[in-house]
């Protein structure tokens, strides 16, 4: 069989990163291998995200670029998968007649047969059907790209929470969990292939196991993952504050491999807005949980998501948000301007916040948070951190990149041979989004950086 090449473009969250790997896993037996060059590909797959308006626009501008390519090489196959595919289905096919197939989030496992169908039928194929009961949530297969040190592992998919702004329950469906044995087997295989850190992913990991009758909930699963020999670090994302149980908080005390970092999206600091968002917790409940986390694991890094300009957000609501940000002192914050999504309840709320006001609030909050991010990062200068070396830095030549146990990105000069190791690294300089370090076992270094220069001895 002739060797064929596939170019996969991934937009959106970690779930899509995992899913793109799943696609590749399905295509390897069909004799495809992955290429970074789109112009050399026989098959182009776009894995899309629909979370905000901007994400969806990105899909259409990408499809515009691909249209030219399809005109020049009509034999290439172009497929659009993921959340926009699930949401738009036939509308997407109609709007982009040059694409060969649209496959929704539940159709991922059917990719090989859809490609066959495209080849046979020479017409557009659309599959936004549900996953059949017999179809697994995730595809088993060989570990791909084994030369890395970290991996995502899907433990559940879908969401039953229906926050009023969010498209996820519509494009990812109801919560479904994988069997614990299946998750553990996948992690063991990854560890055998050199993986040292796993991030367990799901739209709402706290709901893990609640429906599949296996008697294993999320804290229990974490405990079992913690026992896997050869694995060093465990992370998870995302957990919903309303479901962050005492037992899960205790896991940060009990489990030695669970990294001291939690991403706990709060979305707003105003009770009135939280209610309209249907988040299911109050500001006080959130703050108490943060306090409990810090009690059981002092120094735990806490990051969050925040939406500004949700319909009906008044000045006082926004001030409550700013106040919460100051009160918590997040390690970092992902800030979003509210945007309408198809069919979600908030799209029909009449009291929309003008774009200019959203912009102002966004800048104000960004400034408030930047101060905390800088302060937190600066506090690390001079300390030694355990760093898992992930690979060459994408931005800095001759530098490696890794993350501290608290999930801060750190770059440092070292040998490629150290990829996959956990090293003590001294932090020498702090920037807004990363740190600069020096491996402790590399001896004495004179460092002169932007902060006026710091000298230290290892
Ligand atoms: N399951 C996660 C969120 C996943 S979506 C959770 O509940 O925590 C990632 C983030 O995108 C959300 O936390 C929210 O801050 C943002 N987001 C979702 N819908 C949005 C919308 N319509 N407009 C702006 N931001 C949105
Ligand atoms: Fe969306 Fe809310 Fe579900 Fe998160 S919990 S995926 S924000 S509906
Ligand atoms: Fe986007 Fe779908 Fe993830 S909408 S954020 S890719 S679940």
Tab-separated table of C-alpha atoms and ligand atoms in Angstrom:
chain	number	residue	atom	x	y	z
A	1	UNK	CA	0.000	0.000	0.000
A	2	UNK	CA	1.332	3.435	-0.915
A	3	UNK	CA	2.458	5.561	2.026
A	4	UNK	CA	0.125	8.561	2.414
A	5	UNK	CA	0.479	11.725	4.426
A	6	UNK	CA	-1.935	13.429	6.770
A	7	UNK	CA	-1.698	16.964	8.097
A	8	UNK	CA	-3.824	17.566	11.204
A	9	UNK	CA	-4.551	21.077	12.437
A	10	UNK	CA	-5.765	21.236	16.025
A	11	UNK	CA	-7.691	24.167	17.470
A	12	UNK	CA	-9.273	24.431	20.929
A	13	UNK	CA	-8.684	22.648	24.221
A	14	UNK	CA	-6.661	19.666	25.445
A	15	UNK	CA	-9.552	17.376	24.536
A	16	UNK	CA	-8.986	18.263	20.901
A	17	UNK	CA	-5.234	17.677	21.238
A	18	UNK	CA	-6.038	14.208	22.557
A	19	UNK	CA	-8.625	13.630	19.842
A	20	UNK	CA	-6.199	14.615	17.088
A	21	UNK	CA	-3.852	11.949	18.364
A	22	UNK	CA	-6.744	9.520	18.285
A	23	UNK	CA	-7.321	10.408	14.642
A	24	UNK	CA	-3.704	9.673	13.858
A	25	UNK	CA	-3.965	6.390	15.737
A	26	UNK	CA	-6.854	5.396	13.476
A	27	UNK	CA	-5.019	6.447	10.344
A	28	UNK	CA	-1.696	4.677	10.959
A	29	UNK	CA	-3.173	1.254	10.037
A	30	UNK	CA	-4.440	2.849	6.798
A	31	UNK	CA	-0.809	3.641	5.979
A	32	UNK	CA	-0.923	7.349	6.737
A	33	UNK	CA	1.872	9.109	8.512
A	34	UNK	CA	1.806	12.575	9.922
A	35	UNK	CA	3.381	15.533	8.098
A	36	UNK	CA	3.919	19.081	9.288
A	37	UNK	CA	3.697	20.297	5.682
A	38	UNK	CA	0.160	20.918	4.572
A	39	UNK	CA	1.223	21.291	0.933
A	40	UNK	CA	2.606	17.738	0.947
A	41	UNK	CA	-0.464	16.125	2.511
A	42	UNK	CA	-2.913	13.710	0.848
A	43	UNK	CA	-5.366	14.248	3.683
A	44	UNK	CA	-5.933	17.463	5.650
A	45	UNK	CA	-7.947	17.260	8.860
A	46	UNK	CA	-9.049	20.281	10.818
A	47	UNK	CA	-10.073	19.625	14.421
A	48	UNK	CA	-12.204	22.620	15.385
A	49	UNK	CA	-13.322	24.537	18.469
A	50	UNK	CA	-16.547	26.442	18.952
A	51	UNK	CA	-16.152	27.803	22.472
A	52	UNK	CA	-16.128	31.483	21.467
A	53	UNK	CA	-17.068	33.376	18.335
A	54	UNK	CA	-13.406	34.063	17.564
A	55	UNK	CA	-12.582	30.343	17.611
A	56	UNK	CA	-15.296	29.680	15.048
A	57	UNK	CA	-14.065	32.526	12.811
A	58	UNK	CA	-10.627	30.927	12.815
A	59	UNK	CA	-12.165	27.817	11.267
A	60	UNK	CA	-13.652	29.724	8.340
A	61	UNK	CA	-10.492	31.678	7.640
A	62	UNK	CA	-8.513	28.427	7.635
A	63	UNK	CA	-11.034	26.877	5.239
A	64	UNK	CA	-10.541	29.859	2.931
A	65	UNK	CA	-6.825	29.079	2.733
A	66	UNK	CA	-7.464	25.416	2.076
A	67	UNK	CA	-9.887	26.242	-0.768
A	68	UNK	CA	-7.008	27.523	-2.898
A	69	UNK	CA	-5.060	24.353	-2.236
A	70	UNK	CA	-8.004	22.162	-3.231
A	71	UNK	CA	-8.318	24.059	-6.547
A	72	UNK	CA	-4.679	23.305	-7.338
A	73	UNK	CA	-4.804	19.690	-6.133
A	74	UNK	CA	-8.392	18.420	-6.375
A	75	UNK	CA	-7.380	14.902	-5.284
A	76	UNK	CA	-6.517	15.873	-1.700
A	77	UNK	CA	-9.147	14.952	0.876
A	78	UNK	CA	-10.201	17.656	3.318
A	79	UNK	CA	-12.076	16.791	6.497
A	80	UNK	CA	-13.435	19.036	9.225
A	81	UNK	CA	-14.006	17.463	12.630
A	82	UNK	CA	-14.473	18.577	16.218
A	83	UNK	CA	-16.914	20.942	17.871
A	84	UNK	CA	-17.757	23.300	14.981
A	85	UNK	CA	-18.329	20.246	12.768
A	86	UNK	CA	-20.726	18.819	15.369
A	87	UNK	CA	-22.507	22.146	15.759
A	88	UNK	CA	-22.815	23.129	12.088
A	89	UNK	CA	-22.969	19.785	10.228
A	90	UNK	CA	-24.647	20.255	6.851
A	91	UNK	CA	-24.493	24.065	7.116
A	92	UNK	CA	-20.708	23.818	7.214
A	93	UNK	CA	-20.639	21.474	4.221
A	94	UNK	CA	-22.834	23.861	2.282
A	95	UNK	CA	-20.798	26.902	3.214
A	96	UNK	CA	-17.516	25.233	2.233
A	97	UNK	CA	-18.255	23.104	-0.859
A	98	UNK	CA	-14.553	22.305	-1.281
A	99	UNK	CA	-14.406	20.189	1.863
A	100	UNK	CA	-14.981	16.460	1.451
A	101	UNK	CA	-16.274	15.513	4.867
A	102	UNK	CA	-17.652	16.941	8.058
A	103	UNK	CA	-17.366	14.631	11.049
A	104	UNK	CA	-18.701	15.596	14.454
A	105	UNK	CA	-17.229	14.846	17.869
A	106	UNK	CA	-19.120	11.552	18.148
A	107	UNK	CA	-17.984	10.382	14.696
A	108	UNK	CA	-14.259	10.366	15.407
A	109	UNK	CA	-14.110	6.579	15.681
A	110	UNK	CA	-15.771	6.286	12.271
A	111	UNK	CA	-13.049	8.275	10.508
A	112	UNK	CA	-11.544	5.345	8.537
A	113	UNK	CA	-14.904	4.347	7.062
A	114	UNK	CA	-15.783	7.981	6.306
A	115	UNK	CA	-12.555	8.385	4.324
A	116	UNK	CA	-13.390	5.220	2.401
A	117	UNK	CA	-16.839	6.589	1.688
A	118	UNK	CA	-15.403	9.873	0.378
A	119	UNK	CA	-13.110	7.972	-1.973
A	120	UNK	CA	-15.945	5.751	-3.239
A	121	UNK	CA	-18.760	8.224	-3.512
A	122	UNK	CA	-16.951	11.389	-4.604
A	123	UNK	CA	-19.446	13.600	-2.820
A	124	UNK	CA	-19.542	15.453	0.468
A	125	UNK	CA	-20.104	13.280	3.533
A	126	UNK	CA	-21.587	14.647	6.750
A	127	UNK	CA	-21.660	12.606	9.952
A	128	UNK	CA	-22.926	14.335	13.079
A	129	UNK	CA	-24.643	11.223	14.402
A	130	UNK	CA	-24.386	10.045	17.994
A	131	UNK	CA	-21.810	7.509	19.080
A	132	UNK	CA	-23.289	4.011	18.933
A	133	UNK	CA	-23.397	2.107	22.231
A	134	UNK	CA	-20.911	-0.404	20.800
A	135	UNK	CA	-18.373	2.291	19.871
A	136	UNK	CA	-15.682	3.010	22.477
A	137	UNK	CA	-15.121	6.523	23.817
A	138	UNK	CA	-11.417	6.326	23.018
A	139	UNK	CA	-9.405	4.345	20.509
A	140	UNK	CA	-6.839	1.882	21.815
A	141	UNK	CA	-3.587	1.740	19.954
A	142	UNK	CA	0.146	2.249	19.923
A	143	UNK	CA	1.709	5.187	21.758
A	144	UNK	CA	2.539	7.832	19.201
A	145	UNK	CA	5.318	10.390	19.477
A	146	UNK	CA	7.032	8.595	22.369
A	147	UNK	CA	9.898	11.089	22.566
A	148	UNK	CA	7.929	13.379	24.876
A	149	UNK	CA	7.646	13.326	28.656
A	150	UNK	CA	4.027	14.343	29.215
A	151	UNK	CA	0.676	13.173	27.868
A	152	UNK	CA	-3.036	13.911	28.110
A	153	UNK	CA	-5.390	11.071	28.952
A	154	UNK	CA	-9.131	11.494	28.475
A	155	UNK	CA	-11.051	10.054	31.419
A	156	UNK	CA	-14.505	11.434	30.631
A	157	UNK	CA	-16.209	13.466	27.942
A	158	UNK	CA	-19.238	15.703	27.758
A	159	UNK	CA	-20.900	17.965	30.270
A	160	UNK	CA	-24.260	17.998	32.041
A	161	UNK	CA	-23.855	21.391	33.689
A	162	UNK	CA	-25.378	23.669	31.045
A	163	UNK	CA	-23.789	26.950	32.060
A	164	UNK	CA	-25.934	29.454	30.202
A	165	UNK	CA	-23.083	30.799	28.022
A	166	UNK	CA	-21.523	27.497	27.034
A	167	UNK	CA	-21.745	25.430	23.883
A	168	UNK	CA	-19.918	22.357	25.251
A	169	UNK	CA	-22.974	20.368	26.429
A	170	UNK	CA	-24.389	20.702	22.905
A	171	UNK	CA	-21.250	19.809	20.951
A	172	UNK	CA	-19.843	17.186	23.336
A	173	UNK	CA	-23.079	15.705	24.652
A	174	UNK	CA	-23.817	14.204	28.051
A	175	UNK	CA	-21.127	13.112	30.511
A	176	UNK	CA	-19.642	9.697	29.721
A	177	UNK	CA	-16.725	8.156	31.646
A	178	UNK	CA	-14.178	5.604	30.564
A	179	UNK	CA	-13.741	2.471	32.637
A	180	UNK	CA	-11.025	2.830	35.289
A	181	UNK	CA	-9.145	-0.252	34.027
A	182	UNK	CA	-9.005	1.244	30.548
A	183	UNK	CA	-7.615	4.551	31.847
A	184	UNK	CA	-5.025	2.792	34.028
A	185	UNK	CA	-3.962	0.530	31.170
A	186	UNK	CA	-3.446	3.512	28.882
A	187	UNK	CA	-1.331	5.290	31.505
A	188	UNK	CA	0.790	2.191	32.160
A	189	UNK	CA	1.469	1.910	28.438
A	190	UNK	CA	2.449	5.583	28.272
A	191	UNK	CA	4.807	5.171	31.229
A	192	UNK	CA	6.419	2.144	29.546
A	193	UNK	CA	7.059	4.467	26.616
A	194	UNK	CA	8.820	7.121	28.674
A	195	UNK	CA	5.958	9.346	29.826
A	196	UNK	CA	6.600	10.795	33.306
A	197	UNK	CA	3.576	13.058	33.736
A	198	UNK	CA	-0.076	12.606	32.782
A	199	UNK	CA	-2.856	15.162	32.740
A	200	UNK	CA	-6.248	13.514	33.191
A	201	UNK	CA	-8.708	15.439	31.079
A	202	UNK	CA	-12.441	15.879	30.807
A	203	UNK	CA	-14.874	18.792	30.539
A	204	UNK	CA	-15.752	18.165	34.166
A	205	UNK	CA	-13.411	15.582	35.700
A	206	UNK	CA	-15.204	15.741	39.055
A	207	UNK	CA	-18.123	13.969	37.451
A	208	UNK	CA	-15.887	11.024	36.577
A	209	UNK	CA	-17.446	7.633	37.220
A	210	UNK	CA	-20.734	8.987	38.486
A	211	UNK	CA	-22.734	7.243	35.806
A	212	UNK	CA	-20.808	4.168	34.738
A	213	UNK	CA	-21.537	2.057	37.807
A	214	UNK	CA	-17.915	1.014	38.314
A	215	UNK	CA	-17.764	2.251	41.894
A	216	UNK	CA	-14.736	4.358	41.130
A	217	UNK	CA	-15.143	8.119	41.419
A	218	UNK	CA	-12.542	10.754	40.589
A	219	UNK	CA	-10.619	10.836	43.909
A	220	UNK	CA	-10.528	7.025	43.842
A	221	UNK	CA	-9.212	7.042	40.265
A	222	UNK	CA	-6.504	9.540	41.235
A	223	UNK	CA	-5.472	7.209	44.066
A	224	UNK	CA	-5.128	4.318	41.650
A	225	UNK	CA	-3.152	6.389	39.134
A	226	UNK	CA	-0.865	7.490	41.976
A	227	UNK	CA	0.158	3.843	42.456
A	228	UNK	CA	1.480	3.408	38.915
A	229	UNK	CA	5.209	2.748	39.146
A	230	UNK	CA	7.440	4.925	37.006
A	231	UNK	CA	4.909	7.743	36.811
A	232	UNK	CA	6.107	10.901	38.563
A	233	UNK	CA	3.434	13.523	38.217
A	234	UNK	CA	-0.330	13.682	37.894
A	235	UNK	CA	-2.356	16.712	36.841
A	236	UNK	CA	-6.011	17.070	35.899
A	237	UNK	CA	-8.250	19.557	34.159
A	238	UNK	CA	-10.934	20.867	34.349
A	239	UNK	CA	-12.727	20.611	37.645
A	240	UNK	CA	-15.902	22.524	38.366
A	241	UNK	CA	-15.851	24.450	41.681
A	242	UNK	CA	-19.338	23.268	42.605
A	243	UNK	CA	-18.234	19.615	42.498
A	244	UNK	CA	-14.847	20.084	44.147
A	245	UNK	CA	-15.450	17.703	47.043
A	246	UNK	CA	-13.697	17.429	50.397
A	247	UNK	CA	-12.248	14.116	49.231
A	248	UNK	CA	-10.779	15.686	46.127
A	249	UNK	CA	-9.273	18.491	48.179
A	250	UNK	CA	-7.806	15.867	50.537
A	251	UNK	CA	-6.245	14.118	47.547
A	252	UNK	CA	-3.833	17.049	47.331
A	253	UNK	CA	-2.656	16.092	50.817
A	254	UNK	CA	-2.750	12.319	50.392
A	255	UNK	CA	-1.258	11.749	46.963
A	256	UNK	CA	2.436	12.411	46.589
A	257	UNK	CA	2.360	12.472	42.787
A	258	UNK	CA	-0.534	14.901	42.458
A	259	UNK	CA	1.059	18.173	41.347
A	260	UNK	CA	0.347	21.226	43.530
A	261	UNK	CA	-1.699	23.070	40.922
A	262	UNK	CA	-5.406	23.316	40.263
A	263	UNK	CA	-7.254	25.052	37.456
A	264	UNK	CA	-10.522	26.097	39.035
A	265	UNK	CA	-12.562	28.295	36.669
A	266	UNK	CA	-14.594	30.838	38.622
A	267	UNK	CA	-16.030	32.900	35.700
A	268	UNK	CA	-17.238	35.827	37.861
A	269	UNK	CA	-16.930	37.260	41.348
A	270	UNK	CA	-20.547	38.437	41.487
A	271	UNK	CA	-23.222	36.161	42.962
A	272	UNK	CA	-25.874	37.679	40.726
A	273	UNK	CA	-23.855	36.930	37.580
A	274	UNK	CA	-22.892	33.453	38.841
A	275	UNK	CA	-26.594	32.679	39.287
A	276	UNK	CA	-27.442	33.855	35.778
A	277	UNK	CA	-24.562	31.772	34.466
A	278	UNK	CA	-26.060	28.742	36.255
A	279	UNK	CA	-22.722	27.945	37.885
A	280	UNK	CA	-24.201	26.408	41.024
A	281	UNK	CA	-21.902	28.043	43.604
A	282	UNK	CA	-21.566	31.420	45.265
A	283	UNK	CA	-18.542	33.627	45.595
A	284	UNK	CA	-18.210	32.634	49.265
A	285	UNK	CA	-18.313	28.930	48.512
A	286	UNK	CA	-15.581	29.416	45.908
A	287	UNK	CA	-13.400	31.399	48.308
A	288	UNK	CA	-13.842	28.765	51.014
A	289	UNK	CA	-12.730	26.023	48.659
A	290	UNK	CA	-9.645	28.034	47.713
A	291	UNK	CA	-8.874	28.425	51.407
A	292	UNK	CA	-9.284	24.683	52.029
A	293	UNK	CA	-6.982	23.873	49.119
A	294	UNK	CA	-4.333	26.182	50.523
A	295	UNK	CA	-4.758	24.629	53.971
A	296	UNK	CA	-4.159	21.089	52.773
A	297	UNK	CA	-1.411	21.978	50.282
A	298	UNK	CA	0.340	25.226	51.170
A	299	UNK	CA	1.857	26.841	48.099
A	300	UNK	CA	-0.600	25.169	45.699
A	301	UNK	CA	-0.842	27.152	42.454
A	302	UNK	CA	-4.393	28.196	41.619
A	303	UNK	CA	-5.361	29.329	38.126
A	304	UNK	CA	-8.761	30.216	36.746
A	305	UNK	CA	-10.965	31.333	33.850
A	306	UNK	CA	-12.954	34.544	33.962
A	307	UNK	CA	-15.591	35.927	31.616
A	308	UNK	CA	-16.069	39.698	31.436
A	309	UNK	CA	-19.132	41.341	29.930
A	310	UNK	CA	-21.615	38.544	30.569
A	311	UNK	CA	-25.146	39.839	29.735
A	312	UNK	CA	-26.437	42.017	32.557
A	313	UNK	CA	-22.993	42.462	34.155
A	314	UNK	CA	-23.171	45.857	35.860
A	315	UNK	CA	-20.326	47.979	37.132
A	316	UNK	CA	-20.830	46.599	40.687
A	317	UNK	CA	-20.668	43.025	39.410
A	318	UNK	CA	-17.441	43.736	37.623
A	319	UNK	CA	-16.049	45.374	40.747
A	320	UNK	CA	-16.912	42.223	42.692
A	321	UNK	CA	-14.920	40.265	40.096
A	322	UNK	CA	-11.899	42.556	40.447
A	323	UNK	CA	-12.202	42.207	44.198
A	324	UNK	CA	-12.272	38.404	44.002
A	325	UNK	CA	-9.189	38.407	41.783
A	326	UNK	CA	-7.360	40.524	44.358
A	327	UNK	CA	-8.605	38.396	47.228
A	328	UNK	CA	-7.527	35.065	45.726
A	329	UNK	CA	-4.291	36.176	44.072
A	330	UNK	CA	-4.366	33.645	41.238
A	331	UNK	CA	-1.106	32.359	39.796
A	332	UNK	CA	-2.535	33.135	36.386
A	333	UNK	CA	-5.888	33.813	34.836
A	334	UNK	CA	-7.412	33.102	31.425
A	335	UNK	CA	-9.591	36.068	30.611
A	336	UNK	CA	-12.388	36.021	28.050
A	337	UNK	CA	-14.856	38.540	26.708
A	338	UNK	CA	-18.321	37.017	26.660
A	339	UNK	CA	-19.496	36.080	23.161
A	340	UNK	CA	-22.854	34.696	22.040
A	341	UNK	CA	-22.862	31.046	20.978
A	342	UNK	CA	-25.530	29.318	18.908
A	343	UNK	CA	-28.516	28.006	20.874
A	344	UNK	CA	-27.149	28.721	24.354
A	345	UNK	CA	-29.626	30.427	26.747
A	346	UNK	CA	-27.449	33.530	27.323
A	347	UNK	CA	-27.575	34.348	23.599
A	348	UNK	CA	-31.236	35.252	24.167
A	349	UNK	CA	-30.588	37.450	27.227
A	350	UNK	CA	-31.561	40.969	26.231
A	351	UNK	CA	-29.210	42.991	28.434
A	352	UNK	CA	-26.000	42.584	26.433
A	353	UNK	CA	-22.914	44.533	27.471
A	354	UNK	CA	-21.540	46.829	24.724
A	355	UNK	CA	-18.255	45.692	23.124
A	356	UNK	CA	-16.457	48.865	24.241
A	357	UNK	CA	-17.364	48.202	27.884
A	358	UNK	CA	-16.237	44.580	27.574
A	359	UNK	CA	-12.941	45.819	26.166
A	360	UNK	CA	-12.424	48.249	29.036
A	361	UNK	CA	-13.212	45.652	31.688
A	362	UNK	CA	-10.943	43.162	29.979
A	363	UNK	CA	-7.990	45.587	30.075
A	364	UNK	CA	-8.642	46.576	33.685
A	365	UNK	CA	-8.761	42.984	34.869
A	366	UNK	CA	-5.744	42.023	32.793
A	367	UNK	CA	-3.752	44.747	34.484
A	368	UNK	CA	-4.876	43.728	37.969
A	369	UNK	CA	-3.982	40.094	37.323
A	370	UNK	CA	-0.625	40.859	35.626
A	371	UNK	CA	0.605	42.323	38.869
A	372	UNK	CA	-0.174	39.092	40.724
A	373	UNK	CA	1.308	36.888	38.000
A	374	UNK	CA	4.514	38.935	38.040
A	375	UNK	CA	4.671	38.935	41.818
A	376	UNK	CA	4.166	35.158	42.034
A	377	UNK	CA	6.811	34.520	39.385
A	378	UNK	CA	9.296	36.962	40.934
A	379	UNK	CA	8.944	35.262	44.303
A	380	UNK	CA	10.449	32.160	42.727
A	381	UNK	CA	13.704	33.851	41.698
A	382	UNK	CA	16.527	32.344	43.718
A	383	UNK	CA	14.602	29.179	44.604
A	384	UNK	CA	15.324	25.713	43.241
A	385	UNK	CA	12.447	23.973	41.486
A	386	UNK	CA	11.956	20.375	40.400
A	387	UNK	CA	11.544	20.655	36.644
A	388	UNK	CA	10.330	17.985	34.268
A	389	UNK	CA	12.236	18.617	31.035
A	390	UNK	CA	9.723	18.490	28.177
A	391	UNK	CA	11.752	19.313	25.079
A	392	UNK	CA	13.455	22.055	23.102
A	393	UNK	CA	12.004	25.511	23.612
A	394	UNK	CA	9.832	26.582	20.671
A	395	UNK	CA	10.827	30.226	20.969
A	396	UNK	CA	14.359	30.282	22.352
A	397	UNK	CA	17.190	28.703	20.361
A	398	UNK	CA	19.446	26.218	22.230
A	399	UNK	CA	17.184	26.177	25.245
A	400	UNK	CA	15.118	23.436	26.792
A	401	UNK	CA	11.701	23.969	28.253
A	402	UNK	CA	9.959	22.296	31.133
A	403	UNK	CA	7.512	22.932	33.944
A	404	UNK	CA	7.913	23.224	37.681
A	405	UNK	CA	5.789	21.043	39.936
A	406	UNK	CA	3.419	24.053	40.240
A	407	UNK	CA	3.087	24.184	36.444
A	408	UNK	CA	5.199	27.273	35.689
A	409	UNK	CA	6.996	27.196	32.358
A	410	UNK	CA	10.759	27.463	32.751
A	411	UNK	CA	13.454	27.663	30.063
A	412	UNK	CA	17.136	26.884	30.527
A	413	UNK	CA	20.225	25.948	28.530
A	414	UNK	CA	21.000	22.236	28.727
A	415	UNK	CA	21.654	19.083	26.712
A	416	UNK	CA	18.894	17.509	24.659
A	417	UNK	CA	19.765	14.216	26.346
A	418	UNK	CA	18.096	15.471	29.511
A	419	UNK	CA	14.624	15.551	27.948
A	420	UNK	CA	12.316	13.428	30.100
A	421	UNK	CA	14.338	13.872	33.293
A	422	UNK	CA	13.293	15.672	36.436
A	423	UNK	CA	16.024	18.149	37.398
A	424	UNK	CA	16.556	20.668	40.147
A	425	UNK	CA	16.677	24.020	38.384
A	426	UNK	CA	17.528	27.331	40.026
A	427	UNK	CA	15.235	30.185	38.926
A	428	UNK	CA	17.324	33.155	37.818
A	429	UNK	CA	14.795	35.471	36.225
A	430	UNK	CA	11.027	35.876	36.059
A	431	UNK	CA	8.997	37.094	33.079
A	432	UNK	CA	5.224	37.474	32.807
A	433	UNK	CA	4.610	34.067	31.248
A	434	UNK	CA	7.731	32.082	31.995
A	435	UNK	CA	10.846	31.736	34.092
A	436	UNK	CA	14.485	31.488	33.165
A	437	UNK	CA	16.581	28.964	35.052
A	438	UNK	CA	19.845	27.150	35.390
A	439	UNK	CA	20.190	23.458	36.270
A	440	UNK	CA	21.726	23.224	39.725
A	441	UNK	CA	24.112	20.412	38.793
A	442	UNK	CA	25.697	22.591	36.112
A	443	UNK	CA	27.712	24.475	38.719
A	444	UNK	CA	28.387	28.131	39.384
A	445	UNK	CA	27.054	30.698	36.972
A	446	UNK	CA	27.278	34.459	36.689
A	447	UNK	CA	24.009	35.665	35.304
A	448	UNK	CA	23.304	39.127	34.125
A	449	UNK	CA	19.746	39.612	33.047
A	450	UNK	CA	17.209	42.358	32.558
A	451	UNK	CA	16.499	42.603	36.272
A	452	UNK	CA	19.899	44.087	36.864
A	453	UNK	CA	21.741	40.799	37.134
A	454	UNK	CA	21.642	38.067	39.714
A	455	UNK	CA	24.705	36.075	40.699
A	456	UNK	CA	24.387	32.817	42.512
A	457	UNK	CA	26.294	29.717	43.380
A	458	UNK	CA	24.831	26.275	42.858
B	1	LIG	N1	-15.388	22.850	31.494
B	1	LIG	C1	-14.686	24.005	31.844
B	1	LIG	C2	-14.720	25.100	30.816
B	1	LIG	C3	-14.347	24.779	29.424
B	1	LIG	S1	-14.531	26.110	28.340
B	1	LIG	C4	-15.295	24.554	33.115
B	1	LIG	O1	-16.472	24.520	33.320
B	1	LIG	O2	-14.563	25.064	33.906
B	1	LIG	C5	-13.157	27.139	28.762
B	1	LIG	C6	-13.532	28.521	29.160
B	1	LIG	O3	-14.049	29.251	28.080
B	1	LIG	C7	-14.594	28.632	30.208
B	1	LIG	O4	-14.119	28.386	31.498
B	1	LIG	C8	-15.095	30.050	30.043
B	1	LIG	O5	-14.337	30.943	30.816
B	1	LIG	C9	-14.825	30.319	28.558
B	1	LIG	N2	-16.078	30.417	27.795
B	1	LIG	C10	-16.972	29.440	27.563
B	1	LIG	N3	-18.009	29.918	26.833
B	1	LIG	C11	-17.768	31.227	26.604
B	1	LIG	C12	-18.480	32.263	25.918
B	1	LIG	N4	-19.645	32.045	25.337
B	1	LIG	N5	-17.917	33.500	25.878
B	1	LIG	C13	-16.722	33.721	26.474
B	1	LIG	N6	-16.020	32.786	27.129
B	1	LIG	C14	-16.526	31.552	27.209
B	2	LIG	FE1	-19.260	24.595	29.743
B	2	LIG	FE2	-20.110	24.891	32.202
B	2	LIG	FE3	-19.788	22.440	31.204
B	2	LIG	FE4	-17.667	23.957	31.734
B	2	LIG	S1	-19.146	23.175	33.220
B	2	LIG	S2	-18.009	22.762	29.877
B	2	LIG	S3	-18.377	25.999	31.240
B	2	LIG	S4	-21.288	23.957	30.520
B	3	LIG	FE1	-13.497	24.070	22.120
B	3	LIG	FE2	-14.776	21.814	21.934
B	3	LIG	FE3	-12.769	22.076	23.630
B	3	LIG	S1	-15.689	23.810	21.884
B	3	LIG	S2	-12.842	24.223	24.172
B	3	LIG	S3	-12.626	22.175	21.441
B	3	LIG	S4	-14.628	20.889	23.920
